[in-house]
Amino acid sequence: MAYPNHFCLLLSILLLSHHTFSLHTTTSFPLKIHHNHRGNGATIGRRRERANGATCDMFQGSWVFDASYPMYDSSACPFVEPEFDCQKYGRADKMYLKYRWKPSACELPRFNGQGFLTRYRGKKIMFVGDSISLNQWESLTCMLHASVPNTRTTHTRTSTLSTVTFQDYGVSVMYYRTTYLVDIVNESVGRVLKLDSITGSSWLGVDLLIFNTWHWWTHTGNEQPWDYVQDGGQMVRDMDRLVAFSKGLSTWAEWVDANINPSTTKVFFQGISPTHYRADEWGDAGSKNCNKQTQPIVGSTYKAGPLPAQSIVKSVLSSMSKPVYLLDITLLSQLRKDAHPSTYSGDHAGMDCSHWCLAGLPDTWNQILYAALIS
């Protein structure tokens, strides 16, 4: 998606603006918030401490062939849904399963599912967000199941909350579906996306939270699930989506600052997951999109460069007073044009260059999550 220069200037001004903020309670839901960027310096984790005391940026590197991959067989995982099960729905090539992310200055630790479950024995883990969070949630449950295949599990799912419980460890791994994090409310005028209102009571009492939002902020027309946007006292039919995303994410940030105790709950934000609908973005004149792509991009750079939403995420997170670890997975995911379901989705007709096959790329997101937790 391209944005004109005058819009980028407008966005920069917005992100640098300061507004007054007043919060009177941390227990009332939904919580209404006025935006500001206080600049108190939240911790945005990017590096893993190495044994020699040096640090390594886990998000800069390249993809290398590894015959020991994938980490699990999707046919043996009871939690993979049709939309991500590319092998089941006809994908013949398997090389996309054989790549491992190699940071430039270190090695990621091998995922240890039993160690993960032991570390979080009796605790709750929750992914909060849209279908990209669903993608990562299903990946982690499959990785854990493959590590302890004989462990008793229960699997429950509703329209909002899905839970896999590893009973022998008392670990619940949950997915809470919310496309924007902020609220959509049915009112007399229609469905209203409220940029300054958030209902997060279901996220409290969780030991590990992994948030995500972006995918739906770009949807327009019949694909968007709202009719109006409310920004403070103003109700509009639409607005610049990056501006709306910034305001909504700032509301989430204020909710975290007001409600999360870092001594009991770790918070992660899953970075922007890219799409591959335009082959010119990676310099392939012979292709249209992710269809029939079988190999990652070689090297450590992506022709189209960073996404505009990335700078918004980093700006908002840097304004927070509570620590949040940014899973900055955009670049490593941009390099995986081969990892989408494309036409091999059991639920999505047409071309899916947004989500990711399982087994596949989201396993690496969870491997980095694991590395961050044990560092």
Coordinates of C-alpha atoms in Angstrom, one line a residue:
M1 CA 0.0 0.0 0.0
A2 CA 1.5 3.3 -1.0
Y3 CA 1.1 6.6 0.9
P4 CA 1.6 10.1 -0.6
N5 CA 4.4 12.3 0.8
H6 CA 1.9 14.8 2.4
F7 CA 0.3 11.9 4.3
C8 CA 3.6 10.7 5.7
L9 CA 4.3 14.3 6.9
L10 CA 0.9 14.4 8.5
L11 CA 1.5 11.1 10.2
S12 CA 4.9 12.2 11.5
I13 CA 3.3 15.3 13.0
L14 CA 0.6 13.2 14.6
L15 CA 3.1 10.8 16.2
L16 CA 5.1 13.7 17.6
S17 CA 2.1 15.4 19.1
H18 CA 1.6 15.5 22.8
H19 CA -1.9 15.6 24.5
T20 CA -3.0 15.6 28.1
F21 CA -4.0 12.2 29.6
S22 CA -6.0 11.5 32.7
L23 CA -6.8 8.1 34.0
H24 CA -9.1 7.7 37.0
T25 CA -9.5 3.9 37.3
T26 CA -7.8 0.6 36.4
T27 CA -10.7 -1.7 37.1
S28 CA -13.6 -0.2 35.1
F29 CA -14.4 -1.7 31.7
P30 CA -14.6 -0.5 29.0
L31 CA -11.9 2.0 29.7
K32 CA -12.0 5.4 27.9
I33 CA -8.7 7.0 27.2
H34 CA -7.4 10.3 25.9
H35 CA -4.2 9.9 23.9
N36 CA -0.7 11.1 24.6
H37 CA 2.9 9.9 24.1
R38 CA 4.6 10.4 27.4
G39 CA 8.0 9.1 26.4
N40 CA 8.6 7.3 29.6
G41 CA 10.8 4.7 27.9
A42 CA 9.2 1.3 27.9
T43 CA 11.5 -1.6 27.4
I44 CA 11.2 -2.8 23.8
G45 CA 13.2 -6.0 23.7
R46 CA 15.0 -7.0 20.5
R47 CA 18.1 -8.7 21.7
R48 CA 19.0 -12.0 23.4
E49 CA 21.9 -12.1 25.9
R50 CA 24.6 -14.6 24.8
A51 CA 26.6 -16.7 27.2
N52 CA 29.7 -14.5 26.8
G53 CA 27.7 -11.4 27.8
A54 CA 27.3 -10.0 24.3
T55 CA 23.9 -9.4 22.8
C56 CA 22.4 -10.5 19.5
D57 CA 19.7 -9.0 17.4
M58 CA 17.4 -12.0 16.8
F59 CA 15.5 -10.1 14.0
Q60 CA 18.4 -9.5 11.7
G61 CA 19.6 -12.5 9.7
S62 CA 18.7 -14.8 6.8
W63 CA 17.0 -18.1 6.1
V64 CA 19.2 -21.3 5.8
F65 CA 18.3 -24.8 4.8
D66 CA 18.0 -27.2 7.7
A67 CA 17.1 -30.9 7.0
S68 CA 15.9 -31.4 10.6
Y69 CA 13.0 -29.1 10.0
P70 CA 10.0 -28.8 10.4
M71 CA 9.5 -29.0 14.1
Y72 CA 6.3 -31.1 13.8
D73 CA 4.1 -32.8 11.3
S74 CA 0.9 -30.9 10.7
S75 CA -1.0 -34.2 10.1
A76 CA -0.1 -35.3 13.7
C77 CA -1.3 -32.0 15.3
P78 CA -4.9 -32.0 16.4
F79 CA -5.1 -28.2 16.6
V80 CA -4.3 -27.1 13.0
E81 CA -7.3 -25.8 11.1
P82 CA -7.9 -26.2 7.4
E83 CA -7.0 -22.6 6.5
F84 CA -3.4 -23.2 7.5
D85 CA -3.0 -26.9 6.7
C86 CA -1.3 -26.5 3.3
Q87 CA 0.0 -30.1 3.0
K88 CA -3.5 -31.5 3.6
Y89 CA -5.0 -29.3 1.0
G90 CA -2.7 -30.1 -1.9
R91 CA 0.6 -28.3 -1.6
A92 CA 3.0 -30.7 -3.2
D93 CA 6.4 -29.0 -2.5
K94 CA 7.9 -29.3 0.9
M95 CA 11.1 -27.2 0.7
Y96 CA 9.3 -24.3 2.5
L97 CA 9.2 -26.5 5.6
K98 CA 13.0 -26.9 5.6
Y99 CA 14.2 -23.4 6.4
R100 CA 15.6 -22.2 9.7
W101 CA 16.0 -18.5 10.7
K102 CA 19.7 -17.7 11.4
P103 CA 20.4 -14.4 13.1
S104 CA 23.5 -12.7 11.8
A105 CA 25.5 -12.8 15.1
C106 CA 24.2 -15.9 16.9
E107 CA 22.1 -19.0 16.9
L108 CA 18.5 -19.2 18.2
P109 CA 18.1 -21.9 20.9
R110 CA 16.3 -25.0 19.7
F111 CA 12.7 -24.9 20.9
N112 CA 12.2 -27.1 24.0
G113 CA 8.5 -27.7 24.4
Q114 CA 8.8 -29.7 27.6
G115 CA 11.0 -27.0 29.1
F116 CA 8.5 -24.4 28.0
L117 CA 5.6 -26.2 29.7
T118 CA 7.7 -26.8 32.9
R119 CA 8.5 -23.1 33.1
Y120 CA 4.9 -22.1 32.8
R121 CA 3.4 -25.0 34.9
G122 CA 0.1 -23.9 36.3
K123 CA 0.0 -20.7 34.3
K124 CA -2.0 -19.0 31.5
I125 CA -0.7 -17.9 28.2
M126 CA -2.9 -15.8 25.9
F127 CA -2.6 -14.6 22.3
V128 CA -4.8 -11.6 21.7
G129 CA -5.6 -10.3 18.3
D130 CA -6.8 -11.2 14.8
S131 CA -6.3 -14.3 12.6
I132 CA -2.5 -13.7 12.6
S133 CA -2.6 -14.3 16.3
L134 CA -4.7 -17.4 15.6
N135 CA -1.9 -18.5 13.2
Q136 CA 0.7 -18.1 15.9
W137 CA -1.5 -19.7 18.6
E138 CA -2.0 -22.8 16.6
S139 CA 1.7 -23.0 15.8
L140 CA 2.6 -22.9 19.5
T141 CA 0.1 -25.5 20.5
C142 CA 1.4 -27.8 17.7
M143 CA 5.0 -27.2 18.8
L144 CA 4.2 -28.1 22.4
H145 CA 2.1 -31.1 21.4
A146 CA 5.0 -32.5 19.3
S147 CA 7.3 -32.1 22.3
V148 CA 5.0 -34.0 24.7
P149 CA 2.7 -36.1 22.4
N150 CA 1.5 -38.3 25.2
T151 CA 0.4 -35.4 27.5
R152 CA -3.4 -35.2 28.1
T153 CA -4.9 -32.1 26.4
T154 CA -8.3 -30.5 26.2
H155 CA -9.4 -28.2 23.4
T156 CA -12.3 -25.8 23.7
R157 CA -13.4 -23.1 21.3
T158 CA -16.0 -20.3 21.2
S159 CA -16.4 -17.4 18.8
T160 CA -14.2 -15.3 21.1
L161 CA -12.0 -17.5 23.2
S162 CA -10.2 -20.8 22.3
T163 CA -8.1 -22.8 24.8
V164 CA -5.8 -25.7 24.6
T165 CA -4.9 -27.0 28.1
F166 CA -1.9 -29.3 28.6
Q167 CA -3.4 -31.0 31.6
D168 CA -0.3 -32.8 33.0
Y169 CA 1.3 -29.3 33.4
G170 CA -1.7 -27.2 34.1
V171 CA -0.8 -24.9 31.3
S172 CA -3.5 -23.2 29.3
V173 CA -2.6 -21.7 25.9
M174 CA -5.5 -19.4 24.8
Y175 CA -6.4 -17.3 21.8
Y176 CA -8.8 -14.3 22.3
R177 CA -10.1 -13.0 19.1
T178 CA -10.3 -9.2 18.7
T179 CA -9.5 -7.7 15.3
Y180 CA -8.6 -4.1 16.5
L181 CA -8.0 -4.5 20.2
V182 CA -10.2 -1.4 20.7
D183 CA -14.0 -1.8 20.8
I184 CA -16.6 -2.1 18.0
V185 CA -20.0 -1.2 19.5
N186 CA -23.5 -1.6 17.9
E187 CA -25.2 1.8 18.2
S188 CA -28.3 3.3 16.5
V189 CA -26.2 4.6 13.6
G190 CA -24.6 1.3 13.0
R191 CA -21.4 -0.4 14.0
V192 CA -18.9 2.0 15.6
L193 CA -15.2 1.5 15.8
K194 CA -14.2 3.4 19.0
L195 CA -10.6 4.4 18.9
D196 CA -10.6 5.5 22.6
S197 CA -12.5 2.6 24.2
I198 CA -11.1 -0.8 25.1
T199 CA -12.7 -3.7 26.9
G200 CA -9.8 -5.8 28.3
S201 CA -11.2 -7.6 31.4
S202 CA -10.7 -11.0 29.7
W203 CA -7.0 -10.3 29.5
L204 CA -6.4 -9.9 33.2
G205 CA -5.0 -12.6 35.4
V206 CA -2.9 -14.0 32.5
D207 CA 0.8 -14.7 33.0
L208 CA 2.0 -14.2 29.4
L209 CA 0.2 -11.9 26.9
I210 CA 1.1 -11.7 23.2
F211 CA -0.9 -8.9 21.5
N212 CA -1.3 -8.3 17.8
T213 CA -3.3 -6.0 15.5
W214 CA -2.9 -4.5 12.0
H215 CA -4.4 -6.9 9.5
W216 CA -7.9 -5.5 9.7
W217 CA -7.0 -1.8 9.8
T218 CA -6.5 -1.9 6.0
H219 CA -9.9 -3.5 5.2
T220 CA -12.4 -1.4 3.3
G221 CA -15.9 -1.6 1.9
N222 CA -17.8 -4.7 2.6
E223 CA -14.7 -6.3 4.2
Q224 CA -14.6 -3.9 7.2
P225 CA -16.7 -4.8 10.2
W226 CA -17.7 -1.2 11.1
D227 CA -19.7 1.6 9.7
Y228 CA -18.3 4.6 11.6
V229 CA -15.1 5.6 13.4
Q230 CA -15.4 7.4 16.7
D231 CA -12.4 9.5 17.8
G232 CA -13.2 11.2 21.0
G233 CA -16.3 13.3 20.4
Q234 CA -16.0 13.1 16.7
M235 CA -17.9 10.4 14.6
V236 CA -16.7 10.0 11.0
R237 CA -17.4 7.6 8.1
D238 CA -13.7 6.9 7.6
M239 CA -10.3 8.3 8.2
D240 CA -6.7 7.7 7.3
R241 CA -6.1 4.1 8.4
L242 CA -2.6 4.6 9.6
V243 CA -3.8 7.5 11.8
A244 CA -6.6 5.4 13.1
F245 CA -4.2 2.5 13.8
S246 CA -1.9 4.9 15.8
K247 CA -4.8 6.2 17.9
G248 CA -6.2 2.7 18.5
L249 CA -2.8 1.3 19.4
S250 CA -2.2 4.2 21.8
T251 CA -5.4 3.3 23.6
W252 CA -4.1 -0.3 24.0
A253 CA -0.8 1.0 25.3
E254 CA -2.6 3.1 27.9
W255 CA -4.6 0.1 28.9
V256 CA -1.5 -2.0 29.4
D257 CA 0.2 0.8 31.4
A258 CA -2.9 1.1 33.7
N259 CA -3.7 -2.5 34.2
I260 CA -0.7 -4.8 33.9
N261 CA 1.7 -5.6 36.7
P262 CA 5.1 -6.6 35.2
S263 CA 6.0 -8.7 38.2
T264 CA 3.2 -11.1 37.4
T265 CA 2.5 -10.7 33.7
K266 CA 4.9 -10.5 30.7
V267 CA 3.7 -8.6 27.7
F268 CA 4.8 -9.1 24.1
F269 CA 3.6 -7.3 21.0
Q270 CA 3.7 -9.3 17.8
G271 CA 5.1 -7.1 15.1
I272 CA 3.6 -6.4 11.7
S273 CA 3.0 -9.5 9.7
P274 CA 3.5 -8.7 6.0
T275 CA 1.6 -9.8 2.9
H276 CA 2.9 -10.9 -0.5
Y277 CA 0.3 -9.9 -3.0
R278 CA 2.6 -7.7 -5.1
A279 CA 5.7 -9.5 -6.5
D280 CA 7.3 -6.2 -7.5
E281 CA 7.8 -5.6 -3.8
W282 CA 10.5 -8.3 -3.8
G283 CA 11.7 -7.6 -7.3
D284 CA 10.1 -10.5 -9.2
A285 CA 8.9 -9.3 -12.6
G286 CA 7.8 -12.9 -13.6
S287 CA 5.3 -13.3 -10.8
K288 CA 2.1 -11.6 -9.6
N289 CA 1.9 -12.7 -6.0
C290 CA 2.8 -15.5 -3.6
N291 CA 1.3 -18.2 -5.8
K292 CA 3.8 -21.0 -6.6
Q293 CA 6.6 -19.4 -4.6
T294 CA 8.8 -22.2 -3.2
Q295 CA 11.9 -20.5 -1.8
P296 CA 12.6 -17.6 0.5
I297 CA 14.4 -14.5 -0.6
V298 CA 18.1 -14.9 -0.4
G299 CA 19.9 -12.6 2.0
S300 CA 18.8 -10.1 4.6
T301 CA 17.1 -7.3 2.7
Y302 CA 13.7 -6.8 1.2
K303 CA 13.3 -4.6 -1.8
A304 CA 10.2 -2.7 -0.6
G305 CA 11.7 -1.9 2.7
P306 CA 9.9 -1.5 6.1
L307 CA 6.1 -1.1 6.3
P308 CA 4.7 2.3 7.5
A309 CA 2.8 0.5 10.4
Q310 CA 6.2 -0.6 11.9
S311 CA 7.2 2.9 12.8
I312 CA 3.8 3.5 14.5
V313 CA 4.3 0.3 16.6
K314 CA 7.8 1.4 17.7
S315 CA 6.7 4.9 18.5
V316 CA 3.7 3.8 20.6
L317 CA 5.7 1.2 22.4
S318 CA 8.5 3.6 23.2
S319 CA 5.9 5.9 24.9
M320 CA 4.8 3.3 27.4
S321 CA 5.8 3.1 31.1
K322 CA 5.4 -0.7 31.4
P323 CA 7.8 -3.1 29.7
V324 CA 6.7 -4.6 26.4
Y325 CA 8.8 -6.9 24.3
L326 CA 8.5 -6.3 20.5
L327 CA 8.5 -9.5 18.4
D328 CA 9.8 -7.5 15.4
I329 CA 9.1 -10.3 12.9
T330 CA 8.4 -8.1 9.8
L331 CA 11.7 -8.4 8.0
L332 CA 12.2 -12.2 8.6
S333 CA 8.6 -12.7 7.4
Q334 CA 9.0 -10.5 4.4
L335 CA 11.7 -12.8 3.2
R336 CA 9.3 -15.7 3.3
K337 CA 7.2 -15.1 0.2
D338 CA 7.1 -18.9 -0.1
A339 CA 5.4 -19.6 3.2
H340 CA 1.8 -18.6 2.6
P341 CA -1.2 -20.9 2.0
S342 CA -1.8 -19.3 -1.4
T343 CA -4.3 -21.6 -3.1
Y344 CA -3.8 -24.5 -0.6
S345 CA -6.2 -23.3 2.1
G346 CA -9.1 -25.5 3.2
D347 CA -11.1 -22.5 4.3
H348 CA -10.2 -19.6 2.1
A349 CA -11.2 -19.5 -1.6
G350 CA -8.9 -17.6 -3.9
M351 CA -5.3 -16.5 -3.1
D352 CA -4.2 -16.2 0.5
C353 CA -0.9 -14.3 0.7
S354 CA -1.7 -13.0 4.2
H355 CA -1.7 -16.0 6.5
W356 CA 1.0 -18.7 6.8
C357 CA 1.2 -22.4 6.4
L358 CA 1.6 -24.7 9.4
A359 CA 4.1 -26.1 10.0
G360 CA 5.9 -23.0 8.8
L361 CA 6.9 -19.4 9.5
P362 CA 4.9 -18.8 12.7
D363 CA 7.0 -21.6 14.3
T364 CA 10.0 -19.3 14.1
W365 CA 8.0 -16.5 15.7
N366 CA 7.4 -18.8 18.6
Q367 CA 11.0 -20.0 18.7
I368 CA 12.0 -16.3 19.1
L369 CA 9.3 -15.9 21.8
Y370 CA 10.8 -18.9 23.6
A371 CA 14.3 -17.5 23.3
A372 CA 13.2 -14.2 24.7
L373 CA 11.5 -15.9 27.7
I374 CA 14.6 -17.9 28.6
S375 CA 17.2 -15.2 28.1

